[in-house]
XYZ file of N, CA and C in Angstrom:
261
model
N 13.947 7.762 -1.517
C 12.892 7.110 -0.776
C 13.364 6.818 0.649
N 14.633 6.445 0.797
C 15.154 6.097 2.112
C 15.106 7.295 3.057
N 15.493 8.482 2.565
C 15.466 9.684 3.401
C 14.040 10.050 3.780
N 13.121 9.888 2.859
C 11.717 10.183 3.128
C 11.187 9.302 4.257
N 11.488 8.029 4.201
C 11.032 7.097 5.235
C 11.703 7.407 6.569
N 12.999 7.740 6.549
C 13.693 8.079 7.793
C 13.076 9.306 8.459
N 12.780 10.337 7.671
C 12.162 11.540 8.223
C 10.789 11.239 8.799
N 10.031 10.427 8.108
C 8.662 10.134 8.540
C 8.625 9.252 9.783
N 9.634 8.425 9.974
C 9.612 7.485 11.098
C 10.254 8.027 12.367
N 10.783 9.231 12.347
C 11.438 9.784 13.539
C 10.485 9.902 14.721
N 9.290 10.420 14.495
C 8.358 10.707 15.583
C 7.168 9.758 15.622
N 7.341 8.567 15.096
C 6.229 7.623 15.001
C 6.305 6.608 16.137
N 5.140 6.207 16.609
C 5.059 5.167 17.638
C 5.459 3.822 17.040
N 5.459 2.804 17.884
C 5.834 1.467 17.416
C 4.844 0.926 16.390
N 3.570 1.210 16.590
C 2.551 0.705 15.670
C 2.097 1.830 14.744
N 2.086 1.542 13.470
C 1.752 2.539 12.454
C 0.645 1.966 11.580
N -0.352 2.779 11.259
C -1.483 2.314 10.453
C -1.620 3.163 9.197
N -1.940 2.498 8.095
C -2.203 3.170 6.824
C -3.380 2.469 6.170
N -4.289 3.249 5.610
C -5.396 2.675 4.834
C -5.216 3.046 3.374
N -5.391 2.060 2.517
C -5.273 2.259 1.079
C -6.597 1.859 0.451
N -7.159 2.742 -0.346
C -8.404 2.460 -1.054
C -8.061 1.883 -2.417
N -8.602 0.707 -2.708
C -8.357 0.089 -4.007
C -9.680 -0.292 -4.651
N -9.622 -0.499 -5.938
C -10.767 -0.926 -6.717
C -11.050 -2.397 -6.394
N -12.312 -2.803 -6.296
C -12.608 -4.216 -6.000
C -11.986 -5.199 -6.995
N -11.757 -4.757 -8.221
C -11.139 -5.637 -9.213
C -9.666 -5.900 -8.904
N -9.057 -5.051 -8.085
C -7.645 -5.191 -7.740
C -7.444 -5.953 -6.437
N -8.446 -6.660 -5.959
C -8.373 -7.321 -4.655
C -7.367 -8.471 -4.623
N -6.774 -8.829 -5.754
C -5.770 -9.888 -5.772
C -4.444 -9.442 -5.154
N -4.347 -8.188 -4.747
C -3.134 -7.689 -4.099
C -2.874 -8.433 -2.794
N -3.931 -8.801 -2.095
C -3.762 -9.509 -0.822
C -3.079 -10.857 -1.010
N -3.355 -11.523 -2.100
C -2.777 -12.848 -2.331
C -1.531 -12.807 -3.218
N -1.109 -11.613 -3.636
C 0.010 -11.513 -4.571
C 1.377 -11.660 -3.916
N 1.454 -11.543 -2.595
C 2.736 -11.671 -1.915
C 3.463 -10.355 -1.714
N 2.847 -9.244 -2.057
C 3.466 -7.929 -1.852
C 3.519 -7.595 -0.363
N 2.497 -7.997 0.366
C 2.411 -7.663 1.789
C 3.178 -8.712 2.596
N 4.228 -8.292 3.327
C 5.008 -9.252 4.113
C 4.222 -9.824 5.296
N 4.716 -10.909 5.847
C 4.032 -11.597 6.950
C 4.038 -10.790 8.250
N 5.018 -9.889 8.430
C 5.116 -9.152 9.689
C 4.173 -7.952 9.756
N 3.367 -7.741 8.731
C 2.403 -6.640 8.713
C 0.997 -7.222 8.795
N 0.234 -6.727 9.778
C -1.153 -7.158 9.930
C -2.006 -6.407 8.912
N -3.025 -7.069 8.406
C -3.928 -6.422 7.452
C -5.368 -6.581 7.907
N -6.117 -5.530 7.724
C -7.562 -5.559 7.894
C -8.164 -5.099 6.581
N -9.234 -5.736 6.167
C -9.880 -5.385 4.905
C -11.301 -4.930 5.200
N -11.640 -3.755 4.683
C -12.974 -3.182 4.861
C -13.588 -2.926 3.492
N -14.861 -3.198 3.373
C -15.583 -2.875 2.140
C -16.400 -1.618 2.364
N -16.438 -0.763 1.367
C -17.279 0.429 1.416
C -17.877 0.644 0.032
N -18.713 1.650 -0.082
C -19.329 1.923 -1.379
C -18.308 2.485 -2.370
N -17.158 2.956 -1.893
C -16.109 3.478 -2.772
C -15.204 2.379 -3.318
N -15.071 1.289 -2.579
C -14.181 0.212 -2.980
C -13.789 -0.618 -1.775
N -12.554 -1.083 -1.772
C -12.038 -1.893 -0.678
C -10.898 -1.128 -0.010
N -10.957 -1.048 1.315
C -9.872 -0.452 2.080
C -8.997 -1.564 2.633
N -7.699 -1.455 2.417
C -6.746 -2.358 3.040
C -6.021 -1.543 4.103
N -6.114 -1.983 5.341
C -5.427 -1.301 6.433
C -4.179 -2.099 6.779
N -3.027 -1.449 6.725
C -1.755 -2.072 7.056
C -1.337 -1.612 8.442
N -0.967 -2.546 9.317
C -0.583 -2.223 10.687
C 0.741 -2.920 10.991
N 1.699 -2.151 11.491
C 2.990 -2.728 11.842
C 4.011 -1.652 12.119
N 5.291 -2.010 12.036
C 6.356 -1.032 12.226
C 6.280 -0.002 11.105
N 6.564 1.237 11.449
C 6.382 2.342 10.510
C 7.166 2.142 9.216
N 8.417 1.764 9.313
C 9.241 1.623 8.113
C 8.712 0.517 7.208
N 8.336 -0.610 7.793
C 7.816 -1.730 7.006
C 6.497 -1.374 6.331
N 5.624 -0.687 7.074
C 4.322 -0.310 6.520
C 4.491 0.681 5.376
N 5.396 1.645 5.540
C 5.611 2.635 4.479
C 6.182 1.999 3.224
N 7.131 1.094 3.399
C 7.692 0.402 2.228
C 6.620 -0.423 1.512
N 5.795 -1.102 2.289
C 4.735 -1.916 1.700
C 3.714 -1.042 0.985
N 3.372 0.098 1.575
C 2.428 1.016 0.938
C 2.964 1.495 -0.409
N 4.237 1.839 -0.454
C 4.853 2.287 -1.707
C 4.837 1.159 -2.733
N 5.160 -0.067 -2.310
C 5.149 -1.213 -3.225
C 3.753 -1.473 -3.787
N 2.730 -1.361 -2.936
C 1.355 -1.582 -3.390
C 0.950 -0.521 -4.402
N 1.261 0.725 -4.107
C 0.900 1.806 -5.032
C 1.622 1.662 -6.364
N 2.886 1.259 -6.330
C 3.628 1.027 -7.580
C 2.999 -0.107 -8.384
N 2.603 -1.174 -7.694
C 1.976 -2.305 -8.384
C 0.646 -1.896 -9.009
N -0.130 -1.076 -8.299
C -1.407 -0.611 -8.842
C -1.197 0.260 -10.070
N -0.200 1.141 -10.020
C 0.078 2.012 -11.162
C 0.573 1.192 -12.345
N 1.454 0.225 -12.094
C 1.960 -0.622 -13.175
C 0.831 -1.422 -13.814
N -0.071 -1.944 -12.995
C -1.203 -2.705 -13.514
C -2.129 -1.814 -14.337
N -2.353 -0.596 -13.858
C -3.220 0.339 -14.575
C -2.623 0.708 -15.930
N -1.316 0.956 -15.970
C -0.700 1.343 -17.237
C -0.703 0.186 -18.230
N -0.612 -1.058 -17.741
C -0.684 -2.207 -18.641
C -2.074 -2.332 -19.257
N -3.103 -2.130 -18.425
C -4.477 -2.265 -18.911
C -4.852 -1.159 -19.884
N -4.498 0.069 -19.531
C -4.955 1.218 -20.311
C -3.965 1.639 -21.379
N -2.711 1.291 -21.219
C -1.706 1.703 -22.179
C -1.396 3.184 -22.120
N -1.699 3.813 -20.998
C -1.452 5.241 -20.835
C -0.320 5.453 -19.847
N 0.390 6.551 -20.018
C 1.433 6.919 -19.065
C 0.793 7.605 -17.869
N 1.327 7.348 -16.687
C 0.822 7.994 -15.474
C 1.970 8.679 -14.755
N 1.645 9.423 -13.737
C 2.668 10.115 -12.954
C 3.517 9.111 -12.191
N 4.781 9.437 -12.019
C 5.677 8.563 -11.261
C 5.434 8.750 -9.781
N 5.695 7.678 -9.009
C 5.549 7.788 -7.551
C 6.907 7.833 -6.917
């Protein structure tokens, strides 16, 4: 994971943005403490679900995005009891 982030951050500006689409039932991610204080968040609602936009330093945003996706997968596997692909 460290090499992946290093490669991705070589040519990135100071501010990096990522949008993550989540299910409205998973909106407790914002209050769960996964997102650090140094990352700005914007939340958008759409007909598909909720978009969380993460804005900050590239390395911090990428780590947070990976943590959020892992938490979503772990939560999904607990609810459904099914195995999913690893991230």
